[in-house]
């Protein structure tokens, strides 16, 4: 094994400190795993502001260097241009933009990496205002073009990037996400208590289709259905459908929860239901499988990659088929097979050790380039 060269690595830490879910979880997990498994590196976090929580405390204990704007600097300007001065002055070996963006003005002496999570606004433009689409396209495409290397969080996202942004295939690598330490197997209760949905309540993620399918289940299969996440207009549409089917008592909307609380719900769930039409990866699927709970999801975008053999894939617009998939989860032999194979799959592909090793290898290669 070749010796690991100590590096000075910078990360865009805005989401790490300021986002509770999604990109925030991705950033915290990635940086924490790198710090733990490769302590020989020097880590620098760049953020417009700091929010101290139980999830961010580990980054505030002195094991990494945190950089924020000066007292009289405008945060947005600092993030797009100003922090490049610090990056150049520090002579970082690698700078990694964790959420689609790179600042302008980074010296060519610092190798740059950008993580791209999805191109939802390109695939489903109807879900985004025209101005947002224009901004995203300009920012994301510019970052991909100027980065020394692009990380896609799934093979599906990699294919989208290459086909839509015309990137060199050699410039784009897949590095899957890992999950937080909360999501791991433990002793389960014999009685699986509920179906579970985790994610923003928005049209793309298809909770309404799950409601239509659930309503077709015989009464004996209508166990509680717990919904974790928030939403607005679409959430109200979902609740109206629940009321129409007279199944309000079975559905519980829990809002946003902490990761440890969500992990408890995975453990006691019969299945995670994620009937989305598009995901850049689908981290709730990996979280669920890490706890041993199978999933029902769609055959679109990156979802088959995330689920592997631990999921039943069904077109969510086919409500009868989706309902039949829910019924299959009540068959002990079927459930156990999905649980065992899904657990083996994620422990092979999505571990902290595997993802951190890929990242470290990429950083080392870029430094020597």
Tab-separated table of C-alpha atoms in Angstrom:
chain	number	residue	atom	x	y	z
A	1	UNK	CA	0.000	0.000	0.000
A	2	UNK	CA	1.421	3.376	-0.975
A	3	UNK	CA	2.016	5.933	1.749
A	4	UNK	CA	-0.706	8.548	2.165
A	5	UNK	CA	0.575	12.048	1.483
A	6	UNK	CA	-0.745	14.576	4.055
A	7	UNK	CA	-2.838	17.228	2.326
A	8	UNK	CA	-4.378	20.594	3.103
A	9	UNK	CA	-8.025	20.129	2.115
A	10	UNK	CA	-10.741	22.775	2.029
A	11	UNK	CA	-14.494	22.151	2.010
A	12	UNK	CA	-17.474	24.363	1.284
A	13	UNK	CA	-19.173	24.050	4.683
A	14	UNK	CA	-22.206	26.299	4.250
A	15	UNK	CA	-24.646	23.363	4.118
A	16	UNK	CA	-22.686	21.526	6.790
A	17	UNK	CA	-23.458	24.236	9.339
A	18	UNK	CA	-26.760	25.638	8.072
A	19	UNK	CA	-28.803	22.767	6.538
A	20	UNK	CA	-30.471	20.224	8.812
A	21	UNK	CA	-31.192	17.609	6.131
A	22	UNK	CA	-30.249	16.679	2.559
A	23	UNK	CA	-27.085	18.515	1.545
A	24	UNK	CA	-26.342	19.219	5.196
A	25	UNK	CA	-26.311	15.532	6.092
A	26	UNK	CA	-24.198	14.760	3.031
A	27	UNK	CA	-21.626	17.415	3.965
A	28	UNK	CA	-21.434	16.501	7.654
A	29	UNK	CA	-21.112	12.782	6.988
A	30	UNK	CA	-18.457	13.210	4.300
A	31	UNK	CA	-16.256	15.608	6.266
A	32	UNK	CA	-16.648	13.714	9.545
A	33	UNK	CA	-15.656	10.436	7.893
A	34	UNK	CA	-12.609	12.019	6.269
A	35	UNK	CA	-11.500	13.580	9.567
A	36	UNK	CA	-11.933	10.284	11.405
A	37	UNK	CA	-10.342	7.956	8.861
A	38	UNK	CA	-7.623	10.282	7.505
A	39	UNK	CA	-6.491	12.422	10.458
A	40	UNK	CA	-3.119	13.096	8.818
A	41	UNK	CA	-4.747	15.694	6.571
A	42	UNK	CA	-5.306	19.335	7.541
A	43	UNK	CA	-8.965	20.302	7.131
A	44	UNK	CA	-10.357	23.780	6.413
A	45	UNK	CA	-14.087	24.571	6.445
A	46	UNK	CA	-15.436	27.659	4.660
A	47	UNK	CA	-18.856	28.929	5.711
A	48	UNK	CA	-20.648	32.308	5.647
A	49	UNK	CA	-21.858	31.678	9.204
A	50	UNK	CA	-21.820	29.059	11.952
A	51	UNK	CA	-24.740	27.399	13.671
A	52	UNK	CA	-23.861	25.334	16.721
A	53	UNK	CA	-25.943	22.168	17.094
A	54	UNK	CA	-25.382	18.625	18.306
A	55	UNK	CA	-24.657	17.703	14.669
A	56	UNK	CA	-22.047	20.438	14.100
A	57	UNK	CA	-20.302	20.354	17.485
A	58	UNK	CA	-17.700	17.868	16.277
A	59	UNK	CA	-16.422	20.431	13.758
A	60	UNK	CA	-16.047	23.134	16.413
A	61	UNK	CA	-13.726	21.223	18.735
A	62	UNK	CA	-10.459	22.363	17.144
A	63	UNK	CA	-9.698	19.415	14.848
A	64	UNK	CA	-10.340	21.561	11.771
A	65	UNK	CA	-9.910	25.196	10.787
A	66	UNK	CA	-13.076	27.229	10.203
A	67	UNK	CA	-13.057	30.298	7.954
A	68	UNK	CA	-15.866	32.890	7.896
A	69	UNK	CA	-16.259	36.351	6.308
A	70	UNK	CA	-14.709	39.394	7.921
A	71	UNK	CA	-16.865	41.770	9.937
A	72	UNK	CA	-17.517	44.123	7.020
A	73	UNK	CA	-17.662	41.550	4.210
A	74	UNK	CA	-20.945	40.714	2.468
A	75	UNK	CA	-21.538	36.992	2.951
A	76	UNK	CA	-22.775	36.248	-0.577
A	77	UNK	CA	-19.862	38.123	-2.157
A	78	UNK	CA	-17.390	36.447	0.178
A	79	UNK	CA	-18.703	32.989	-0.708
A	80	UNK	CA	-18.578	33.526	-4.464
A	81	UNK	CA	-15.271	35.423	-4.608
A	82	UNK	CA	-13.791	36.543	-1.308
A	83	UNK	CA	-12.989	33.171	0.198
A	84	UNK	CA	-10.815	32.347	-2.822
A	85	UNK	CA	-8.269	34.817	-1.423
A	86	UNK	CA	-8.048	32.756	1.762
A	87	UNK	CA	-7.870	29.497	-0.195
A	88	UNK	CA	-4.998	30.876	-2.277
A	89	UNK	CA	-3.199	32.377	0.715
A	90	UNK	CA	-3.450	29.067	2.602
A	91	UNK	CA	-2.076	27.257	-0.469
A	92	UNK	CA	-4.597	24.442	-0.108
A	93	UNK	CA	-3.839	21.286	-2.052
A	94	UNK	CA	-7.505	20.516	-2.756
A	95	UNK	CA	-10.745	22.457	-2.443
A	96	UNK	CA	-14.005	20.470	-2.581
A	97	UNK	CA	-17.330	22.208	-3.248
A	98	UNK	CA	-19.831	19.870	-1.619
A	99	UNK	CA	-23.039	21.241	-3.143
A	100	UNK	CA	-22.813	22.052	-6.856
A	101	UNK	CA	-20.708	25.221	-6.566
A	102	UNK	CA	-17.132	26.490	-6.681
A	103	UNK	CA	-16.026	30.057	-5.889
A	104	UNK	CA	-14.354	32.159	-8.554
A	105	UNK	CA	-10.659	32.962	-8.487
A	106	UNK	CA	-9.103	29.820	-7.000
A	107	UNK	CA	-5.469	29.489	-8.059
A	108	UNK	CA	-4.627	26.627	-10.408
A	109	UNK	CA	-2.173	25.456	-7.742
A	110	UNK	CA	-5.194	24.287	-5.723
A	111	UNK	CA	-6.953	21.357	-7.352
A	112	UNK	CA	-10.739	21.661	-7.314
A	113	UNK	CA	-13.514	19.087	-6.924
A	114	UNK	CA	-17.262	19.679	-7.036
A	115	UNK	CA	-20.000	17.278	-5.895
A	116	UNK	CA	-23.068	17.213	-8.122
A	117	UNK	CA	-26.148	15.687	-6.527
A	118	UNK	CA	-28.733	15.865	-9.296
A	119	UNK	CA	-30.013	17.803	-12.284
A	120	UNK	CA	-33.661	17.763	-11.239
A	121	UNK	CA	-34.280	21.236	-12.622
A	122	UNK	CA	-33.196	19.981	-16.065
A	123	UNK	CA	-35.145	16.707	-15.962
A	124	UNK	CA	-38.330	18.119	-14.425
A	125	UNK	CA	-38.285	21.857	-15.219
A	126	UNK	CA	-42.001	22.164	-14.417
A	127	UNK	CA	-41.179	21.958	-10.717
A	128	UNK	CA	-38.950	25.073	-10.794
A	129	UNK	CA	-39.550	28.768	-11.629
A	130	UNK	CA	-37.735	29.872	-14.792
A	131	UNK	CA	-35.396	32.194	-12.889
A	132	UNK	CA	-34.274	29.410	-10.531
A	133	UNK	CA	-33.616	27.144	-13.503
A	134	UNK	CA	-31.489	29.841	-15.154
A	135	UNK	CA	-29.446	30.451	-11.995
A	136	UNK	CA	-28.924	26.745	-11.327
A	137	UNK	CA	-27.874	26.048	-14.914
A	138	UNK	CA	-25.379	28.910	-14.925
A	139	UNK	CA	-23.891	28.107	-11.500
A	140	UNK	CA	-23.758	24.344	-11.820
A	141	UNK	CA	-22.535	24.149	-15.385
A	142	UNK	CA	-19.858	26.775	-14.729
A	143	UNK	CA	-18.628	24.870	-11.669
A	144	UNK	CA	-18.477	21.582	-13.573
A	145	UNK	CA	-16.532	23.149	-16.430
A	146	UNK	CA	-13.886	24.759	-14.219
A	147	UNK	CA	-13.483	21.901	-11.705
A	148	UNK	CA	-10.517	19.595	-12.087
A	149	UNK	CA	-12.855	16.744	-11.223
A	150	UNK	CA	-16.591	16.255	-10.768
A	151	UNK	CA	-18.115	13.819	-8.281
A	152	UNK	CA	-21.566	12.430	-9.061
A	153	UNK	CA	-23.371	10.779	-6.161
A	154	UNK	CA	-24.838	8.075	-8.421
A	155	UNK	CA	-24.300	6.538	-11.830
A	156	UNK	CA	-27.633	8.013	-12.928
A	157	UNK	CA	-26.450	11.521	-12.023
A	158	UNK	CA	-23.129	10.880	-13.768
A	159	UNK	CA	-24.940	9.964	-16.983
A	160	UNK	CA	-27.112	13.086	-16.723
A	161	UNK	CA	-24.033	15.287	-16.269
A	162	UNK	CA	-22.196	13.801	-19.227
A	163	UNK	CA	-25.172	13.918	-21.583
A	164	UNK	CA	-26.556	17.337	-20.620
A	165	UNK	CA	-23.383	19.265	-19.757
A	166	UNK	CA	-21.164	17.445	-22.296
A	167	UNK	CA	-18.470	16.639	-19.748
A	168	UNK	CA	-15.533	14.367	-20.467
A	169	UNK	CA	-16.352	10.923	-19.049
A	170	UNK	CA	-12.906	10.749	-17.442
A	171	UNK	CA	-13.646	13.962	-15.544
A	172	UNK	CA	-16.667	12.526	-13.686
A	173	UNK	CA	-16.504	9.821	-11.010
A	174	UNK	CA	-19.222	8.215	-8.914
A	175	UNK	CA	-18.711	8.374	-5.154
A	176	UNK	CA	-21.786	7.190	-3.310
A	177	UNK	CA	-23.078	8.714	-0.101
A	178	UNK	CA	-22.683	7.087	3.266
A	179	UNK	CA	-25.048	7.467	6.214
A	180	UNK	CA	-24.688	8.786	9.731
A	181	UNK	CA	-23.833	6.496	12.637
A	182	UNK	CA	-27.460	6.500	13.795
A	183	UNK	CA	-28.489	4.206	10.971
A	184	UNK	CA	-27.329	0.721	11.885
A	185	UNK	CA	-28.986	-2.616	12.653
A	186	UNK	CA	-30.088	-3.515	16.153
A	187	UNK	CA	-32.549	-5.821	17.879
A	188	UNK	CA	-35.947	-5.415	16.246
A	189	UNK	CA	-39.392	-5.900	17.703
A	190	UNK	CA	-41.178	-8.896	16.187
A	191	UNK	CA	-44.195	-6.781	15.295
A	192	UNK	CA	-43.423	-4.280	12.539
A	193	UNK	CA	-45.515	-1.280	13.458
A	194	UNK	CA	-45.851	0.966	10.424
A	195	UNK	CA	-45.079	2.034	6.883
A	196	UNK	CA	-42.731	5.017	6.693
A	197	UNK	CA	-42.115	7.921	4.317
A	198	UNK	CA	-39.072	10.185	4.817
A	199	UNK	CA	-38.478	13.285	2.703
A	200	UNK	CA	-39.801	16.650	1.641
A	201	UNK	CA	-43.502	16.439	0.834
A	202	UNK	CA	-43.447	17.575	-2.781
A	203	UNK	CA	-44.995	16.350	-6.015
A	204	UNK	CA	-41.830	14.772	-7.408
A	205	UNK	CA	-41.533	12.434	-4.427
A	206	UNK	CA	-44.986	10.975	-4.991
A	207	UNK	CA	-46.507	10.639	-1.529
A	208	UNK	CA	-49.961	11.125	-3.056
A	209	UNK	CA	-49.472	7.968	-5.121
A	210	UNK	CA	-48.635	6.095	-1.929
A	211	UNK	CA	-51.899	7.337	-0.401
A	212	UNK	CA	-53.903	6.143	-3.420
A	213	UNK	CA	-52.227	2.730	-3.197
A	214	UNK	CA	-52.627	2.453	0.567
A	215	UNK	CA	-56.355	3.160	0.260
A	216	UNK	CA	-56.688	0.028	-1.907
A	217	UNK	CA	-55.256	-2.238	0.785
A	218	UNK	CA	-57.622	-4.501	2.711
A	219	UNK	CA	-58.226	-3.187	6.234
A	220	UNK	CA	-55.996	-5.823	7.843
A	221	UNK	CA	-53.008	-4.424	5.912
A	222	UNK	CA	-53.692	-0.774	6.731
A	223	UNK	CA	-51.137	-0.420	9.504
A	224	UNK	CA	-50.134	3.128	10.542
A	225	UNK	CA	-48.372	5.192	7.877
A	226	UNK	CA	-45.888	7.704	9.314
A	227	UNK	CA	-44.726	10.703	7.297
A	228	UNK	CA	-41.476	12.477	8.216
A	229	UNK	CA	-40.816	15.771	6.447
A	230	UNK	CA	-42.446	19.079	5.648
A	231	UNK	CA	-44.304	20.554	2.692
A	232	UNK	CA	-46.882	23.165	1.785
A	233	UNK	CA	-49.329	23.151	-1.136
A	234	UNK	CA	-48.699	19.561	-2.201
A	235	UNK	CA	-48.891	18.393	1.422
A	236	UNK	CA	-52.387	19.839	1.639
A	237	UNK	CA	-53.345	17.941	-1.517
A	238	UNK	CA	-52.083	14.742	0.096
A	239	UNK	CA	-54.083	15.393	3.260
A	240	UNK	CA	-57.252	16.029	1.252
A	241	UNK	CA	-56.852	12.629	-0.410
A	242	UNK	CA	-56.382	10.991	2.982
A	243	UNK	CA	-59.562	12.651	4.173
A	244	UNK	CA	-61.406	11.561	1.032
A	245	UNK	CA	-60.479	7.920	1.651
A	246	UNK	CA	-61.412	8.237	5.344
A	247	UNK	CA	-58.004	6.998	6.502
A	248	UNK	CA	-56.978	9.981	8.645
A	249	UNK	CA	-56.503	7.773	11.704
A	250	UNK	CA	-53.878	5.689	9.921
A	251	UNK	CA	-51.700	8.606	8.748
A	252	UNK	CA	-49.458	10.625	11.070
A	253	UNK	CA	-47.540	13.687	9.858
A	254	UNK	CA	-44.548	14.114	12.163
A	255	UNK	CA	-42.786	17.072	10.517
A	256	UNK	CA	-39.014	17.343	10.707
A	257	UNK	CA	-37.248	15.041	13.160
A	258	UNK	CA	-33.681	14.546	14.348
A	259	UNK	CA	-31.646	11.771	12.764
A	260	UNK	CA	-31.727	9.633	15.893
A	261	UNK	CA	-35.525	9.887	15.971
A	262	UNK	CA	-35.785	8.930	12.302
A	263	UNK	CA	-33.489	5.956	12.931
A	264	UNK	CA	-35.908	4.689	15.594
A	265	UNK	CA	-38.769	4.892	13.095
A	266	UNK	CA	-36.796	2.944	10.484
A	267	UNK	CA	-36.141	0.166	12.997
A	268	UNK	CA	-39.819	-0.362	13.752
A	269	UNK	CA	-41.047	0.063	10.167
A	270	UNK	CA	-42.358	-2.714	7.970
A	271	UNK	CA	-41.031	-0.824	4.944
A	272	UNK	CA	-39.899	2.571	3.736
A	273	UNK	CA	-42.129	3.860	0.945
A	274	UNK	CA	-40.378	6.306	-1.413
A	275	UNK	CA	-42.410	6.486	-4.657
A	276	UNK	CA	-40.333	9.293	-6.191
A	277	UNK	CA	-39.980	9.847	-9.933
A	278	UNK	CA	-36.473	11.311	-9.638
A	279	UNK	CA	-33.676	11.342	-7.059
A	280	UNK	CA	-30.002	12.100	-7.452
A	281	UNK	CA	-29.415	9.225	-5.036
A	282	UNK	CA	-32.157	8.680	-2.445
A	283	UNK	CA	-30.397	8.715	0.926
A	284	UNK	CA	-33.495	7.616	2.939
A	285	UNK	CA	-33.296	4.316	1.049
A	286	UNK	CA	-29.719	3.694	2.174
A	287	UNK	CA	-30.583	4.760	5.731
A	288	UNK	CA	-33.491	2.331	5.819
A	289	UNK	CA	-31.458	-0.564	4.449
A	290	UNK	CA	-28.646	0.099	6.929
A	291	UNK	CA	-31.175	-0.477	9.718
A	292	UNK	CA	-32.424	-3.657	8.035
A	293	UNK	CA	-35.749	-2.299	6.781
A	294	UNK	CA	-36.663	-3.041	3.127
A	295	UNK	CA	-37.936	-0.363	0.768
A	296	UNK	CA	-40.556	0.114	-1.906
A	297	UNK	CA	-39.451	2.635	-4.493
A	298	UNK	CA	-39.589	3.391	-8.203
A	299	UNK	CA	-37.472	2.076	-11.097
A	300	UNK	CA	-36.452	5.590	-12.157
A	301	UNK	CA	-33.233	7.650	-11.962
A	302	UNK	CA	-30.830	6.575	-9.186
A	303	UNK	CA	-33.405	4.775	-7.049
A	304	UNK	CA	-32.573	1.246	-8.286
A	305	UNK	CA	-28.900	1.964	-7.482
A	306	UNK	CA	-29.747	3.023	-3.952
A	307	UNK	CA	-32.094	0.103	-3.272
A	308	UNK	CA	-30.205	-2.741	-4.922
A	309	UNK	CA	-31.701	-6.120	-3.943
A	310	UNK	CA	-33.252	-4.618	-0.803
A	311	UNK	CA	-36.132	-2.952	-2.583
A	312	UNK	CA	-39.228	-3.666	-4.600
A	313	UNK	CA	-39.305	-1.427	-7.677
A	314	UNK	CA	-42.699	-0.362	-8.966
A	315	UNK	CA	-44.014	2.482	-11.112
A	316	UNK	CA	-45.748	4.656	-8.486
A	317	UNK	CA	-48.416	5.764	-10.939
A	318	UNK	CA	-49.660	2.151	-11.018
A	319	UNK	CA	-51.533	2.233	-7.737
A	320	UNK	CA	-52.662	-1.392	-7.762
A	321	UNK	CA	-49.094	-2.598	-8.275
A	322	UNK	CA	-47.866	-0.295	-5.517
A	323	UNK	CA	-50.541	-1.641	-3.167
A	324	UNK	CA	-49.536	-5.200	-4.054
A	325	UNK	CA	-45.919	-4.363	-3.171
A	326	UNK	CA	-47.069	-3.143	0.234
A	327	UNK	CA	-48.935	-6.423	0.792
A	328	UNK	CA	-45.806	-8.425	-0.071
A	329	UNK	CA	-44.031	-6.868	2.892
A	330	UNK	CA	-46.348	-8.837	5.185
A	331	UNK	CA	-44.921	-12.142	3.888
A	332	UNK	CA	-42.197	-13.046	6.455
A	333	UNK	CA	-39.959	-14.941	4.023
A	334	UNK	CA	-40.159	-12.171	1.416
A	335	UNK	CA	-39.496	-9.469	4.004
A	336	UNK	CA	-36.505	-11.294	5.491
A	337	UNK	CA	-34.920	-11.897	2.090
A	338	UNK	CA	-35.205	-8.218	1.177
A	339	UNK	CA	-33.867	-7.194	4.588
A	340	UNK	CA	-30.851	-9.526	4.468
A	341	UNK	CA	-29.882	-8.783	0.866
A	342	UNK	CA	-30.452	-5.053	1.259
A	343	UNK	CA	-28.299	-4.918	4.379
A	344	UNK	CA	-25.489	-6.799	2.668
A	345	UNK	CA	-25.740	-4.484	-0.343
A	346	UNK	CA	-25.409	-1.204	1.563
A	347	UNK	CA	-22.664	-2.572	3.806
A	348	UNK	CA	-20.741	-3.378	0.632
A	349	UNK	CA	-21.340	-0.172	-1.340
A	350	UNK	CA	-22.162	2.716	0.997
A	351	UNK	CA	-19.928	2.407	4.063
A	352	UNK	CA	-17.945	5.305	5.503
A	353	UNK	CA	-14.706	3.419	4.845
A	354	UNK	CA	-15.503	2.827	1.171
A	355	UNK	CA	-16.586	6.380	0.364
A	356	UNK	CA	-13.758	8.016	2.325
A	357	UNK	CA	-11.176	5.773	0.641
A	358	UNK	CA	-12.486	6.801	-2.782
A	359	UNK	CA	-12.311	10.470	-1.859
A	360	UNK	CA	-8.832	10.210	-0.397
A	361	UNK	CA	-7.629	8.374	-3.486
A	362	UNK	CA	-9.071	11.095	-5.716
A	363	UNK	CA	-7.524	13.905	-3.647
A	364	UNK	CA	-4.118	12.190	-3.731
A	365	UNK	CA	-4.339	11.684	-7.487
A	366	UNK	CA	-5.285	15.314	-8.108
A	367	UNK	CA	-2.433	16.555	-5.930
A	368	UNK	CA	0.047	14.499	-7.950
A	369	UNK	CA	-1.494	15.473	-11.302
